GROMACS .gro file of C-alpha atoms in nm:
model
  121
    1UNK     CA    1   2.209  -3.464  -2.054
    2UNK     CA    2   2.469  -3.538  -1.792
    3UNK     CA    3   2.406  -3.575  -1.419
    4UNK     CA    4   2.556  -3.233  -1.349
    5UNK     CA    5   2.325  -3.066  -1.602
    6UNK     CA    6   2.017  -3.231  -1.453
    7UNK     CA    7   2.134  -3.142  -1.102
    8UNK     CA    8   2.195  -2.784  -1.209
    9UNK     CA    9   1.846  -2.766  -1.356
   10UNK     CA   10   1.685  -2.899  -1.037
   11UNK     CA   11   1.893  -2.663  -0.822
   12UNK     CA   12   1.795  -2.375  -1.046
   13UNK     CA   13   1.427  -2.462  -1.008
   14UNK     CA   14   1.460  -2.474  -0.627
   15UNK     CA   15   1.639  -2.138  -0.615
   16UNK     CA   16   1.383  -1.988  -0.855
   17UNK     CA   17   1.101  -2.117  -0.633
   18UNK     CA   18   1.269  -1.947  -0.336
   19UNK     CA   19   1.290  -1.625  -0.534
   20UNK     CA   20   0.922  -1.640  -0.626
   21UNK     CA   21   0.827  -1.701  -0.264
   22UNK     CA   22   1.041  -1.406  -0.161
   23UNK     CA   23   0.858  -1.189  -0.415
   24UNK     CA   24   0.522  -1.309  -0.279
   25UNK     CA   25   0.640  -1.220   0.071
   26UNK     CA   26   0.741  -0.872  -0.041
   27UNK     CA   27   0.402  -0.820  -0.209
   28UNK     CA   28   0.232  -0.935   0.111
   29UNK     CA   29   0.430  -0.686   0.315
   30UNK     CA   30   0.314  -0.404   0.091
   31UNK     CA   31  -0.046  -0.512   0.034
   32UNK     CA   32  -0.167  -0.652   0.366
   33UNK     CA   33  -0.350  -0.409   0.594
   34UNK     CA   34  -0.204  -0.438   0.946
   35UNK     CA   35   0.104  -0.550   1.134
   36UNK     CA   36  -0.037  -0.891   1.218
   37UNK     CA   37  -0.107  -0.999   0.864
   38UNK     CA   38   0.215  -0.839   0.743
   39UNK     CA   39   0.404  -1.035   1.006
   40UNK     CA   40   0.239  -1.350   0.877
   41UNK     CA   41   0.356  -1.275   0.524
   42UNK     CA   42   0.704  -1.185   0.643
   43UNK     CA   43   0.755  -1.496   0.848
   44UNK     CA   44   0.584  -1.777   0.660
   45UNK     CA   45   0.672  -1.718   0.299
   46UNK     CA   46   1.002  -1.541   0.366
   47UNK     CA   47   1.118  -1.830   0.582
   48UNK     CA   48   1.023  -2.081   0.316
   49UNK     CA   49   1.193  -1.873   0.047
   50UNK     CA   50   1.517  -1.848   0.243
   51UNK     CA   51   1.504  -2.220   0.314
   52UNK     CA   52   1.457  -2.299  -0.056
   53UNK     CA   53   1.749  -2.078  -0.156
   54UNK     CA   54   1.977  -2.220   0.115
   55UNK     CA   55   1.874  -2.575   0.023
   56UNK     CA   56   1.953  -2.502  -0.342
   57UNK     CA   57   2.291  -2.368  -0.234
   58UNK     CA   58   2.350  -2.678  -0.023
   59UNK     CA   59   2.263  -2.903  -0.317
   60UNK     CA   60   2.488  -2.700  -0.546
   61UNK     CA   61   2.791  -2.746  -0.323
   62UNK     CA   62   2.710  -3.109  -0.243
   63UNK     CA   63   2.627  -3.241  -0.589
   64UNK     CA   64   2.825  -3.020  -0.826
   65UNK     CA   65   3.124  -2.910  -0.617
   66UNK     CA   66   3.149  -3.229  -0.404
   67UNK     CA   67   3.168  -3.026  -0.086
   68UNK     CA   68   2.927  -3.078   0.205
   69UNK     CA   69   2.888  -2.752   0.393
   70UNK     CA   70   2.784  -2.785   0.756
   71UNK     CA   71   2.751  -2.407   0.775
   72UNK     CA   72   2.470  -2.407   0.523
   73UNK     CA   73   2.293  -2.686   0.711
   74UNK     CA   74   2.327  -2.488   1.033
   75UNK     CA   75   2.194  -2.182   0.854
   76UNK     CA   76   1.889  -2.378   0.739
   77UNK     CA   77   1.822  -2.506   1.091
   78UNK     CA   78   1.878  -2.162   1.246
   79UNK     CA   79   1.642  -1.985   1.002
   80UNK     CA   80   1.382  -2.262   1.036
   81UNK     CA   81   1.378  -2.225   1.415
   82UNK     CA   82   1.421  -1.852   1.468
   83UNK     CA   83   1.223  -1.677   1.193
   84UNK     CA   84   0.873  -1.800   1.289
   85UNK     CA   85   0.943  -1.748   1.658
   86UNK     CA   86   1.068  -1.396   1.592
   87UNK     CA   87   0.758  -1.311   1.388
   88UNK     CA   88   0.534  -1.447   1.660
   89UNK     CA   89   0.710  -1.244   1.928
   90UNK     CA   90   0.693  -0.925   1.721
   91UNK     CA   91   0.318  -0.974   1.667
   92UNK     CA   92   0.263  -1.048   2.034
   93UNK     CA   93   0.462  -0.741   2.138
   94UNK     CA   94   0.257  -0.530   1.898
   95UNK     CA   95  -0.066  -0.666   2.046
   96UNK     CA   96   0.040  -0.599   2.403
   97UNK     CA   97   0.161  -0.250   2.317
   98UNK     CA   98  -0.187  -0.164   2.189
   99UNK     CA   99  -0.160  -0.185   1.812
  100UNK     CA  100  -0.516  -0.228   1.690
  101UNK     CA  101  -0.637  -0.505   1.465
  102UNK     CA  102  -0.755  -0.440   1.112
  103UNK     CA  103  -1.113  -0.310   1.117
  104UNK     CA  104  -1.235  -0.613   0.920
  105UNK     CA  105  -1.086  -0.863   1.166
  106UNK     CA  106  -1.362  -1.082   1.303
  107UNK     CA  107  -1.192  -1.268   1.588
  108UNK     CA  108  -0.947  -1.167   1.860
  109UNK     CA  109  -0.820  -1.481   2.034
  110UNK     CA  110  -0.595  -1.296   2.277
  111UNK     CA  111  -0.864  -1.060   2.406
  112UNK     CA  112  -0.987  -1.290   2.683
  113UNK     CA  113  -0.639  -1.413   2.769
  114UNK     CA  114  -0.511  -1.059   2.805
  115UNK     CA  115  -0.787  -0.975   3.055
  116UNK     CA  116  -0.709  -1.290   3.260
  117UNK     CA  117  -0.342  -1.195   3.280
  118UNK     CA  118  -0.424  -0.848   3.412
  119UNK     CA  119  -0.668  -0.974   3.680
  120UNK     CA  120  -0.438  -1.251   3.807
  121UNK     CA  121  -0.133  -1.027   3.850
   0.00000   0.00000   0.00000
């Protein structure tokens, strides 16, 4: 096996792992009961899946095509920073707009903090 074949195999495994994580994220979006748990599935595993696919693409261009793409690196950094923050803000906005938790939820960490914000303002 040549170096390019081994590199292609490793890149293929990384991209396949990203695809599997994306499938798990999609299943979580369909199966989980409320917006908070769905947001968790959408942000955690979807972010990791996109990062794996972009990293595989970066390796493909770097190792096989001998071309280092700064755009792909910036894409990885941008997705890594913005996707979890966006998911957190969507969940927080849902909580403050009155979307109820799943009936089997056992702990509401924001309940006391929300009351303190209303009394102090």
